[in-house]
Coordinates of C-alpha atoms and ligand atoms in Angstrom, one line a residue:
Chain S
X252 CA 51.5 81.1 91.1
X253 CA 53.4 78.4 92.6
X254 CA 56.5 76.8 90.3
X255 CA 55.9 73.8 88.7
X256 CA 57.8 70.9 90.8
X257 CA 60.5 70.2 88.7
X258 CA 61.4 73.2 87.9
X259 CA 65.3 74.5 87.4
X260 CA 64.1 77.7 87.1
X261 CA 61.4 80.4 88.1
X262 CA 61.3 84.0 87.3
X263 CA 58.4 86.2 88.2
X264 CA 57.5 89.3 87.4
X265 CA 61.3 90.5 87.1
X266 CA 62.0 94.2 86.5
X267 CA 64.9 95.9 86.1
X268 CA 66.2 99.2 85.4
X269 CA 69.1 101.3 85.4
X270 CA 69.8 104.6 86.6
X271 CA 72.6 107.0 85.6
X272 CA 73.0 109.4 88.7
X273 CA 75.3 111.8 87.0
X274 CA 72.7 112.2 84.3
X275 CA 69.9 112.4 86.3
X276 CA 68.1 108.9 84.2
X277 CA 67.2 105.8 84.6
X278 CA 66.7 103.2 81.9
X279 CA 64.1 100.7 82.2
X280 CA 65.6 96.7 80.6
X281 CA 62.7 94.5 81.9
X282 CA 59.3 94.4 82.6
X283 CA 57.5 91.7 84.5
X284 CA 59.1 89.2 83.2
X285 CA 58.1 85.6 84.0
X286 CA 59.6 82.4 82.9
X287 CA 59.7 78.9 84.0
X288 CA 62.7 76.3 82.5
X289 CA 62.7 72.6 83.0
X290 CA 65.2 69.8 83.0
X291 CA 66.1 69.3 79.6
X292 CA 64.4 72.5 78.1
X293 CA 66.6 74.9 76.1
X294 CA 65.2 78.3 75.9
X295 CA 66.2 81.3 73.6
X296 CA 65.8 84.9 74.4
X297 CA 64.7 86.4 71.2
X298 CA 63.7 90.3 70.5
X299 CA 65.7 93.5 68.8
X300 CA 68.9 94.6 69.9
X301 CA 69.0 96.1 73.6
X302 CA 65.4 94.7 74.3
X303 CA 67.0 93.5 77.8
X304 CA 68.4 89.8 76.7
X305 CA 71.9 90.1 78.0
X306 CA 70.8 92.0 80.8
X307 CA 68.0 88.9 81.8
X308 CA 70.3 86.4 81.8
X309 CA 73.2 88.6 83.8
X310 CA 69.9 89.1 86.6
X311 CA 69.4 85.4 86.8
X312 CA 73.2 84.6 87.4
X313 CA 73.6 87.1 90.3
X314 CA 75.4 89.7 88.4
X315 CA 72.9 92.3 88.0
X316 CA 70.7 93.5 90.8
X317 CA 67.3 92.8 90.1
X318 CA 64.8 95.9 90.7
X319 CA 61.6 92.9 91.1
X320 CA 60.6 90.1 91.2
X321 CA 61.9 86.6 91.9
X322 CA 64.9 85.1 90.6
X323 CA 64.8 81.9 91.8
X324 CA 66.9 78.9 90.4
X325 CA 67.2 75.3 92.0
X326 CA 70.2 74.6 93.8
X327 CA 70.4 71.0 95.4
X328 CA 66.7 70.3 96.3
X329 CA 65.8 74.1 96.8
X330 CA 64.4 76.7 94.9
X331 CA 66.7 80.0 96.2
X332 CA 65.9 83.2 95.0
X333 CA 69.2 85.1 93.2
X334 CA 67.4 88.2 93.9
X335 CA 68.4 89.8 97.3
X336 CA 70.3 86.6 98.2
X337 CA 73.6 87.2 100.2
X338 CA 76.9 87.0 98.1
X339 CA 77.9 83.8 99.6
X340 CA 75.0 82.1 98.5
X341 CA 75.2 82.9 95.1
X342 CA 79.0 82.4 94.8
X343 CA 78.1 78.5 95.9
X344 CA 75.1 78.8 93.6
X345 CA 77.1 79.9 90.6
X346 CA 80.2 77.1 91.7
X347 CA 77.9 73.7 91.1
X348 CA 74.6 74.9 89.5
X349 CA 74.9 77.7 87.7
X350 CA 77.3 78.2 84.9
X351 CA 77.3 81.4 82.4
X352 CA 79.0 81.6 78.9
X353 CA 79.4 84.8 78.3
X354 CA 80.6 86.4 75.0
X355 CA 84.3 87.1 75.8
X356 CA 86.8 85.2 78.4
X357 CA 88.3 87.5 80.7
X358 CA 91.8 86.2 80.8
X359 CA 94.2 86.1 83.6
X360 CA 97.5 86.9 83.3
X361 CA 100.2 84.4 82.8
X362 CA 97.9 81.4 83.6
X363 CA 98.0 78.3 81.0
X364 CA 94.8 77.9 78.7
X365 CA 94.5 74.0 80.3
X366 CA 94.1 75.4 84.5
X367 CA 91.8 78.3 82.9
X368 CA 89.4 75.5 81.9
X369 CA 90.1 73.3 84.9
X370 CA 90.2 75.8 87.4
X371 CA 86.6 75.5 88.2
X372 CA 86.5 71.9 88.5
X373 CA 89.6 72.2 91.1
X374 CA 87.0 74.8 93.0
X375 CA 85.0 72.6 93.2
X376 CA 87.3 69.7 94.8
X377 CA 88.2 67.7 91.9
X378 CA 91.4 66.7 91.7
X379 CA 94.5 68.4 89.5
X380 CA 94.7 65.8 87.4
X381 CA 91.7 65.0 86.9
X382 CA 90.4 68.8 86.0
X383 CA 93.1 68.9 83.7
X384 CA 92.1 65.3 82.1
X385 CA 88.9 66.8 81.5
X386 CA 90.2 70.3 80.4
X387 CA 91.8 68.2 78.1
X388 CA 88.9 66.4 76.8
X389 CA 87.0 69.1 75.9
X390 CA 89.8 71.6 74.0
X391 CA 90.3 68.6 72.3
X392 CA 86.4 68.8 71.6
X393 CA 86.5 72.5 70.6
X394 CA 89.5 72.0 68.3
X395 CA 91.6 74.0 70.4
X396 CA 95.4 72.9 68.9
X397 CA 97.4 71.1 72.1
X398 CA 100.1 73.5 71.4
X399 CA 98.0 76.1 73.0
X400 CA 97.1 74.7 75.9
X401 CA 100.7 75.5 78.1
X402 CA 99.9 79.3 76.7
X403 CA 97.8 81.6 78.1
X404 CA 95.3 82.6 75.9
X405 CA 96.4 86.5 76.2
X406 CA 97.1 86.2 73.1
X407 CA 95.2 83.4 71.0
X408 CA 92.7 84.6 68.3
X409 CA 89.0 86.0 69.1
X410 CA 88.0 82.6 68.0
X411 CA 90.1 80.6 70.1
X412 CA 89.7 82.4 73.1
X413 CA 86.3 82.5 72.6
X414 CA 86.1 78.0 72.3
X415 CA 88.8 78.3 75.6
X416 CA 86.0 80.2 77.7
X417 CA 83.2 77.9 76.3
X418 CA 85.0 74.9 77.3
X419 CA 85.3 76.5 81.2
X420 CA 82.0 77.4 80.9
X421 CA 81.8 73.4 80.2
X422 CA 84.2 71.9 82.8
X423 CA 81.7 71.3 86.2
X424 CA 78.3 69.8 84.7
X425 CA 76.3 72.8 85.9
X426 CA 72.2 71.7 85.9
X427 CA 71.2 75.3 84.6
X428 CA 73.9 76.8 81.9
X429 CA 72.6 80.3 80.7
X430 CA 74.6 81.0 77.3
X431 CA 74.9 84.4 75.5
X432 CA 75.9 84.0 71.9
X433 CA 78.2 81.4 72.7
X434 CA 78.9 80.9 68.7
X435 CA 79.1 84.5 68.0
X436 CA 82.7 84.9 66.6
X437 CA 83.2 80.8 65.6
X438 CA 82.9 79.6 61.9
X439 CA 80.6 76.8 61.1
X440 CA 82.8 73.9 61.9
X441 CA 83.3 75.5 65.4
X442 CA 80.1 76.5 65.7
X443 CA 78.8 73.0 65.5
X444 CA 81.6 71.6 67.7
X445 CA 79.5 73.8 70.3
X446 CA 76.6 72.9 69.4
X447 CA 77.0 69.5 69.9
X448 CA 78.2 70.1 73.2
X449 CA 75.1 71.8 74.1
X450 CA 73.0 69.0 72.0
X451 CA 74.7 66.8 75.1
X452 CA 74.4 69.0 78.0
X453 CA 70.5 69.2 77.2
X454 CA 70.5 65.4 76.5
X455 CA 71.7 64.9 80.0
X456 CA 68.9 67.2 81.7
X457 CA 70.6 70.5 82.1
X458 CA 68.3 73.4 81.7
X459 CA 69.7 76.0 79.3
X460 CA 68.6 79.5 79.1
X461 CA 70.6 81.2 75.5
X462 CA 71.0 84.1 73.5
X463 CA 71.5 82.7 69.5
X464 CA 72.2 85.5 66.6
X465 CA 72.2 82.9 64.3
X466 CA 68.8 81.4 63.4
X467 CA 70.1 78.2 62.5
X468 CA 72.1 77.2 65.4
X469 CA 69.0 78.6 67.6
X470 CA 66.6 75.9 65.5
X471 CA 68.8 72.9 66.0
X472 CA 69.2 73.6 69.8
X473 CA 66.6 75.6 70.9
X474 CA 63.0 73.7 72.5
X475 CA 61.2 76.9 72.9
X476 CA 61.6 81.1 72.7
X477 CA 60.8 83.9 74.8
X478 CA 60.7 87.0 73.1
X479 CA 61.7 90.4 74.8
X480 CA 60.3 93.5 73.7
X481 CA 61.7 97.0 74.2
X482 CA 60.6 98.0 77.7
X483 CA 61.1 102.0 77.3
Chain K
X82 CA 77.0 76.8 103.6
X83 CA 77.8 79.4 106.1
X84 CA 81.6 79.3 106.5
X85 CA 83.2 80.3 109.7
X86 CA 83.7 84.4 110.5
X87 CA 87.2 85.1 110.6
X88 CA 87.2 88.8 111.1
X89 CA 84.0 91.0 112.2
X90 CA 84.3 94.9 112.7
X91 CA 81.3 96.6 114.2
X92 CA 80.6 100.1 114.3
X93 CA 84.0 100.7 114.1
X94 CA 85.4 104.9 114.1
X95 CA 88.7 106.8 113.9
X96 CA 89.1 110.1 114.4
X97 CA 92.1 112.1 113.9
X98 CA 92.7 115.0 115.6
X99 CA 89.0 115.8 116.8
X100 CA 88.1 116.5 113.4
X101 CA 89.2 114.6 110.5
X102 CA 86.6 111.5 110.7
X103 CA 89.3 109.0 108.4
X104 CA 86.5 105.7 109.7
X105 CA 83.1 105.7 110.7
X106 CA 80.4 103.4 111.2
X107 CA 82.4 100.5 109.5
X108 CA 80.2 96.8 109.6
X109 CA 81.5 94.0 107.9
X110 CA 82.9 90.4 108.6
X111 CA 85.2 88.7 106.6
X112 CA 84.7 84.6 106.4
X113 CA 87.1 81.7 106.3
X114 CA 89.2 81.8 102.5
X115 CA 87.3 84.4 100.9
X116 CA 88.7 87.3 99.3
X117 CA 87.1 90.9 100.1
X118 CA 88.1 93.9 98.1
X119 CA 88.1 97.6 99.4
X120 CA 88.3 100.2 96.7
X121 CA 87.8 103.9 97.0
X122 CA 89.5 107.1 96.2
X123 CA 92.8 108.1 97.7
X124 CA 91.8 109.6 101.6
X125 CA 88.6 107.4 101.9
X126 CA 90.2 105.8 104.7
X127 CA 91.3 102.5 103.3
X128 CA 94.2 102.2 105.1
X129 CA 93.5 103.3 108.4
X130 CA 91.3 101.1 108.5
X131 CA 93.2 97.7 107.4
X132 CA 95.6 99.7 110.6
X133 CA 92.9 99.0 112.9
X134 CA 92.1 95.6 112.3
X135 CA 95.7 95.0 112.1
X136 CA 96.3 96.1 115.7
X137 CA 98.4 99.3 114.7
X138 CA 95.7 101.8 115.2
X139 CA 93.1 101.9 118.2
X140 CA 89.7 102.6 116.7
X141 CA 88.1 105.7 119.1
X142 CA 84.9 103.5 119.2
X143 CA 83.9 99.6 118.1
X144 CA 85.5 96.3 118.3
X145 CA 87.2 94.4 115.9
X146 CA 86.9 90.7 116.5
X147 CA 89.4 87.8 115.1
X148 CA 89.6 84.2 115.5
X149 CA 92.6 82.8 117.0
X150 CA 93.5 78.9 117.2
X151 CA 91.1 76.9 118.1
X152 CA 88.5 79.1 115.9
X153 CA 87.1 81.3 119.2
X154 CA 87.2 84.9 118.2
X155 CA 88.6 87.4 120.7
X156 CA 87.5 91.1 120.7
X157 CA 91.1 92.3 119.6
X158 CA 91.1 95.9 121.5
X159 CA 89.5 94.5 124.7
X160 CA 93.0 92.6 124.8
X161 CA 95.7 93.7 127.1
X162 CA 98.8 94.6 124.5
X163 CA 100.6 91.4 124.7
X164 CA 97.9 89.5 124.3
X165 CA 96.8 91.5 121.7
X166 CA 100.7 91.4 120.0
X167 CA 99.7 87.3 120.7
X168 CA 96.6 86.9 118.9
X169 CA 97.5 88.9 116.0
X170 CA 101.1 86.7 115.2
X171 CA 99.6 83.1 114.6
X172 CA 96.1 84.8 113.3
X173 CA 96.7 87.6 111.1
X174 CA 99.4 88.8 108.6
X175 CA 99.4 92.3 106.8
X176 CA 101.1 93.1 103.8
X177 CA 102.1 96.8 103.5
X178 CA 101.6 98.8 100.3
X179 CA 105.3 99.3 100.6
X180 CA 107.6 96.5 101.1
X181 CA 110.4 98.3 102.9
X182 CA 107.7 99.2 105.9
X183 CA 107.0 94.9 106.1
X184 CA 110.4 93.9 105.9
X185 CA 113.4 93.9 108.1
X186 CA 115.9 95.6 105.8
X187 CA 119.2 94.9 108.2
X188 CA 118.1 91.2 108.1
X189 CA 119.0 88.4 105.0
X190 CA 115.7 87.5 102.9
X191 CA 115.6 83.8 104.7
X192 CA 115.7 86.0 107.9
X193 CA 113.0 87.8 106.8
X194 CA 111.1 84.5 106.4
X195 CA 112.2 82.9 109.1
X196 CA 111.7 85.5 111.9
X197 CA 108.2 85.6 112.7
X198 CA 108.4 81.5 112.8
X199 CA 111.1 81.8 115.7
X200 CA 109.1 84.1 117.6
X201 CA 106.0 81.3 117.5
X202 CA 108.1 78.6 118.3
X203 CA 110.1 77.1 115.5
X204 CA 114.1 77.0 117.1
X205 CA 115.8 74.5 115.1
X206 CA 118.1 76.3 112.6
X207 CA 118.2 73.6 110.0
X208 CA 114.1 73.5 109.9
X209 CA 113.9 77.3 110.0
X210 CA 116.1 77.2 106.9
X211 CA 114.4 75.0 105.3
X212 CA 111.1 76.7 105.6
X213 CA 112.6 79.5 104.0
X214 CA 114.0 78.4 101.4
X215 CA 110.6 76.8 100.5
X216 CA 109.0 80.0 101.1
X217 CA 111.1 82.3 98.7
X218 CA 110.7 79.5 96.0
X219 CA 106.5 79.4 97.0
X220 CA 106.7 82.8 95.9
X221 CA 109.7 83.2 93.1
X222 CA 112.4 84.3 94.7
X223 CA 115.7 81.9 93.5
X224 CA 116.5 80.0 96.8
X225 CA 120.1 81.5 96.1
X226 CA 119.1 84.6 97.2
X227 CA 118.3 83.6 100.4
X228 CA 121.4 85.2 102.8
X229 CA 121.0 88.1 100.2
X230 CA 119.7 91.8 102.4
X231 CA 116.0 92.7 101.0
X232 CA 117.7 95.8 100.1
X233 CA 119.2 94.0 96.7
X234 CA 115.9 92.9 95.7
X235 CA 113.8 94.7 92.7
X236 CA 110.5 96.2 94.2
X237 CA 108.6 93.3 93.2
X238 CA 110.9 90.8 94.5
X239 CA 110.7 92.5 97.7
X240 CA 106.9 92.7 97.9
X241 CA 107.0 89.1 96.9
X242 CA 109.3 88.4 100.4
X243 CA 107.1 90.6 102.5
X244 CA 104.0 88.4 100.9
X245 CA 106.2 85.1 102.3
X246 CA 107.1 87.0 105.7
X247 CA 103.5 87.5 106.4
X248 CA 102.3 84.3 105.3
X249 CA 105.0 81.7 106.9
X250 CA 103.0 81.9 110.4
X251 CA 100.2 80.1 108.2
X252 CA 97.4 83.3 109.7
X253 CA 94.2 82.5 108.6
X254 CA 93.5 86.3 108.0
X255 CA 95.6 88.4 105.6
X256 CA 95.4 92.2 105.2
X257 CA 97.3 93.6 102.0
X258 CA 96.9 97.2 101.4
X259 CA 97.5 98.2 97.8
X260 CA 100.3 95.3 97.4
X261 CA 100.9 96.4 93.7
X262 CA 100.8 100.1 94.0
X263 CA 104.5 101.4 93.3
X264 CA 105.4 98.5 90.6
X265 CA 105.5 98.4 86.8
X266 CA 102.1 96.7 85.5
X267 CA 104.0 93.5 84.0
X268 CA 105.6 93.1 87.6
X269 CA 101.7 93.9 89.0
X270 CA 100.4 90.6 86.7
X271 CA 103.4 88.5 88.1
X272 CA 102.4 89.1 91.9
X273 CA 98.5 89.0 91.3
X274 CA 99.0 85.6 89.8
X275 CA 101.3 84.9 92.3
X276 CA 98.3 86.0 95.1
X277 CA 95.6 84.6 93.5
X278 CA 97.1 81.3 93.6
X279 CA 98.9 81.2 97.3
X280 CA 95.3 82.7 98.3
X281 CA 93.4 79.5 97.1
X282 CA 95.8 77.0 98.1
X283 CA 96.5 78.2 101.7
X284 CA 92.3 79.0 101.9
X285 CA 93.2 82.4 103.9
X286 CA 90.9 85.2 104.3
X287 CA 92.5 88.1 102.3
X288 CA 91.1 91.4 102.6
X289 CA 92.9 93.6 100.0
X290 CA 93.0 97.4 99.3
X291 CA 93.1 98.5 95.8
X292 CA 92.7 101.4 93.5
X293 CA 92.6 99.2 90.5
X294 CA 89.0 97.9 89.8
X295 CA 90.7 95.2 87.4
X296 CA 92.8 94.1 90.1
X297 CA 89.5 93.8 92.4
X298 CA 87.7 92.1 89.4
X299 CA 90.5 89.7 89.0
X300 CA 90.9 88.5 93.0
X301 CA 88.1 89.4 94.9
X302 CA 84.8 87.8 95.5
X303 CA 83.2 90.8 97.9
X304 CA 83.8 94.2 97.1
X305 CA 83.4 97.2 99.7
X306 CA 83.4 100.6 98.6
X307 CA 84.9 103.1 100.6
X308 CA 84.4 107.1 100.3
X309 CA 85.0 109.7 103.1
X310 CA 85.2 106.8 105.6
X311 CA 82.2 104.9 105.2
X312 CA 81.7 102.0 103.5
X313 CA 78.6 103.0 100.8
X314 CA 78.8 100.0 98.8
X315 CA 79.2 96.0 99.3
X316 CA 78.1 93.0 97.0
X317 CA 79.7 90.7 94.9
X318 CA 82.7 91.5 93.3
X319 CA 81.4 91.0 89.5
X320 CA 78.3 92.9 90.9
X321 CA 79.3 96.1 92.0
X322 CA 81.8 96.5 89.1
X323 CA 79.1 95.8 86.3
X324 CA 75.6 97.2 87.8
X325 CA 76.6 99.9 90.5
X326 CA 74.4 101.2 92.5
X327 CA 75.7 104.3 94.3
X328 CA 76.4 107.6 92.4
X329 CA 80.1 106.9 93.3
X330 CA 80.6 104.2 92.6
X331 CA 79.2 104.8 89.3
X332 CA 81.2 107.6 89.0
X333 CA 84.5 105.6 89.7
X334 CA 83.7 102.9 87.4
X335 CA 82.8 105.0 84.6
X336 CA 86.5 106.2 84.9
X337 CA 88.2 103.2 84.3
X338 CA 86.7 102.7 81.0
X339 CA 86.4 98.9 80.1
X340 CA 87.9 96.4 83.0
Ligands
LIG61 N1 75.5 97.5 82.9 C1 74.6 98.3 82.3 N2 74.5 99.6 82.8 C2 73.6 100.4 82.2 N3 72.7 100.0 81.3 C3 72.7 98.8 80.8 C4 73.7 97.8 81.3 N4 73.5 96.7 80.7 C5 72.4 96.9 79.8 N5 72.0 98.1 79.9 C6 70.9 98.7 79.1 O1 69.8 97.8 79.2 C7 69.1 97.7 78.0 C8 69.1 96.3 77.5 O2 70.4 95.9 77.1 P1 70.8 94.4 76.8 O3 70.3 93.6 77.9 O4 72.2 94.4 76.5 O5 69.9 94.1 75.5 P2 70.2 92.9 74.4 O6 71.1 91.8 75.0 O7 68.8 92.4 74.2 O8 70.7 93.5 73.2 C9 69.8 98.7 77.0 O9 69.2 99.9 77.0 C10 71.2 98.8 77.6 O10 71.8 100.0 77.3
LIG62 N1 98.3 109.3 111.4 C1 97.4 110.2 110.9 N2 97.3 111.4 111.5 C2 96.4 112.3 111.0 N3 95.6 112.1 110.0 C3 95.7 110.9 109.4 C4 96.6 109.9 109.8 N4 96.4 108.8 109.0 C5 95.5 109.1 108.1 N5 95.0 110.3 108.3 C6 93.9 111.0 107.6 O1 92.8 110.1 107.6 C7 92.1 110.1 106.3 C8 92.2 108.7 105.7 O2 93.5 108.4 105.3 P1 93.9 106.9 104.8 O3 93.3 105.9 105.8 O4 95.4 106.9 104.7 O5 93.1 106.8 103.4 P2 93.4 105.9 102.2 O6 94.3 104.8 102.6 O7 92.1 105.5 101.7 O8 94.1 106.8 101.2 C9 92.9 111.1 105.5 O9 92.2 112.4 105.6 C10 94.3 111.2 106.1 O10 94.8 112.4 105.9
LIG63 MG1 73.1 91.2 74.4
LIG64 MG1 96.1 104.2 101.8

């Protein structure tokens, strides 16, 4: 089957599975997996605990190996497939069109919570000051306190670090945005400062793949589910 | 999309005394301002073979090819020795896992800067001094230590000179073989930052040794992974640290817990 034209994203039949050499097993995560996500759409992964979620979106953003299938995402005008492309590719891929939230920031040491959220606008050929204007923006957004922002975030709470990776996963206006539990450790008034970022992502066409634990943030932002079953 | 090669080694081999096999088969290409990681246990052959694209070591059999100037890339052991000694001082700088083998101990820390910019040119005292000076404070060390000997210097205020040594000749190319290896861990997070940054804003090509995997995580796009001198791994960085494929790689992951 051929993608639909305006299509952000295409996977077909993905399969992938894991094998532990030193105990002689491999673990099976996905199983023909096929999805197609438009401009606008927001999907959410749904299923049990270790029914391959995580592990899905972590294939379609280059970070896992996909065993099968197609992986392909739209990156200017083209469809390029994630799976078996060269490093390169999907370094350029991930810089402008594909942006991941994932559940923890990896912080660097001794760099200030405002370059960690501008940094990948400055990769991208913004200017300083004009990252760090928009860094600004949106810790502002997040309710991240401006005395934290010359700090890095070594230190900040699980719930601050947590809004500081959100608003870098944010910064460049990435057309797909793949986001796993990105309210997990936020309470409700943070939660919906997030939400209403995605609310506006989405509103301005960007196709959104997530991961939601909590039903009600998945019904407000959500447009459709795909649900993952155990595969072994 | 594609950017320029920088470095290419094919097929590259270096034997030690008939037997001990420390490179073999070695493919790779390193493009313009990316940052490759080599990881692998101690004796995989890491360093030998950062000495053979450096121009210390003569492979016994492939070529190692660099770009010079004007971006042509010259096959670095088909090169007479000067030439060779030529190429490799505007194009490529290495950073030695131990400063004092990188550094010019008998020398003041603005000599140590300044040195390799005389030899390619640079004569006027006042200029040389003043690239220095910007130098050392590029990479935190107080401007007033500049007449000071290297020999004064903490270990990672010396490794932070031998990073401005080998980057004042503005190479396109730099080779750094396990830079943070003999200091504390606070004084490793001072002079990763400190690389992660100069890296981006100069755009070199870095190709850096490590036997941390959260050091590789934290600068490298590319990963290679080295064991009994053969590369048996490559991918992205994130890649290869998160979803290995190769039983040891697995194996060396596994032992550094969470990174
Ligand atoms: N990096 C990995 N290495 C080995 N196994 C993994 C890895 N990531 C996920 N898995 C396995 O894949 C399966 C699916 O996990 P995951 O994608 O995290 O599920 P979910 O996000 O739906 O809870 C589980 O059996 C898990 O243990
Ligand atoms: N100059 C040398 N003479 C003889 N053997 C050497 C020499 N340099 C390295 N070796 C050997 O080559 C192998 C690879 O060493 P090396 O490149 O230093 O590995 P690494 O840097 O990964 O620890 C080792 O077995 C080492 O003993
Ligand atoms: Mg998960
Ligand atoms: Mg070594």
């Amino acid at each position: 089957m051929e993608p639909l034209t305006d299509a952000m994203v295409c996977l077909r039949g993905v399969g992938k599975s894991f094998t532990f050499h030193s105990r002689g097993l491999s673990v099976e995560a996905l199983r023909g997996v096929d999805l197609e996500v438009r401009r606008g759409e927001c999907v959410a992964l749904d299923g049990p605990s270790g029914a391959g979620k995580s592990t899905l979106m972590r294939t379609l953003y280059g970070n896992y190996l996909a065993g099968a299938g197609t992986v392909r995402v739209r990156h200017g005008g083209e469809l390029i497939n994630i799976a078996g492309a060269d490093p390169h590719i999907i370094l350029e891929v991930r810089r402008t069109t594909l942006g991941y939230i994932s559940q923890f920031l990896r912080v660097l040491p001794r760099v200030p919570t405002l370059d960690i959220v501008a940094e990948p606008l400055i990769a991208i050929g913004t200017s300083r000051e004009a990252a760090r204007e928009r860094a600004a923006e949106l810790l502002e957004k997040l309710n991240v306190a401006p005395a934290l922002w010359s700090l890095p975030p070594a230190t900040f709470s699980g719930g601050e670090q947590q809004r500081v990776n959100i608003a870098r996963g944010f910064a460049v206006p990435c057309p797909i945005l793949l986001l796993d539990e990105p309210t997990a450790s936020l309470d409700a008034a943070n939660a919906d400062s997030v939400i209403a970022l995605i609310e506006e992502a989405r509103a301005r066409g960007t196709a959104m793949i997530g991961i939601f634990h909590d039903a009600q943030v998945k019904a407000r932002v959500a447009t459709r589910q795909l649900t993952l079953t155990r595969s072994s | 999309m594609s950017r320029a090669v920088v470095l290419r080694a094919s097929g590259l081999r270096k034997v030690f005394g008939g037997r001990v096999v420390a490179c073999a088969d070695i493919d790779f290409e390193l493009a313009a301002g990316e940052v490759v990681g080599i990881v692998g246990e101690s004796g995989s052959g890491k360093s030998t073979l950062l000495r053979c694209l450096a121009g210390l070591a003569a492979p016994d059999a492939g070529t190692v090819e660099i770009a010079i100037d004007g971006g042509e890339r010259v096959d670095l052991w088909q090169l007479d020795e000067v030439a060779r000694a030529q190429a490799l001082r505007s194009a490529l700088g290495l950073v030695h896992q131990n400063p004092r083998d990188g550094l010019k101990l008998g020398i003041s820390a603005g000599g140590n800067v300044a040195e390799p910019l005389m030899v390619s040119g640079i004569r006027h005292y006042g200029r040389l001094r003043e690239v220095a000076l910007d130098w050392l404070e590029r990479v935190e060390v107080p401007r007033r230590r500049i007449d000071d000997l290297p020999s004064t210097f903490s270990g990672g205020m010396q490794q932070r000179l031998q990073i401005a040594r080998s980057l004042a000749p503005g190479p396109r190319i730099l080779l750094l073989d396990e830079p943070t290896g003999g200091l504390d861990v606070s004084v490793q997070a001072r002079l990763l930052d400190l690389l992660r940054s100069l890296v981006r804003e100069l755009g070199v090509a870095a190709l850096i040794v490590t036997h941390d995997l959260g050091v590789a995580r934290l600068l490298a796009d590319r990963l290679l992974v080295m064991l009994r001198g053969r590369v048996i791994e490559a991918g992205l960085a994130d890649q290869v640290l998160d979803d290995p494929q190769a039983p040891y790689t697995q194996k060396l992951v596994a032992s550094m817990l969470r990174i």
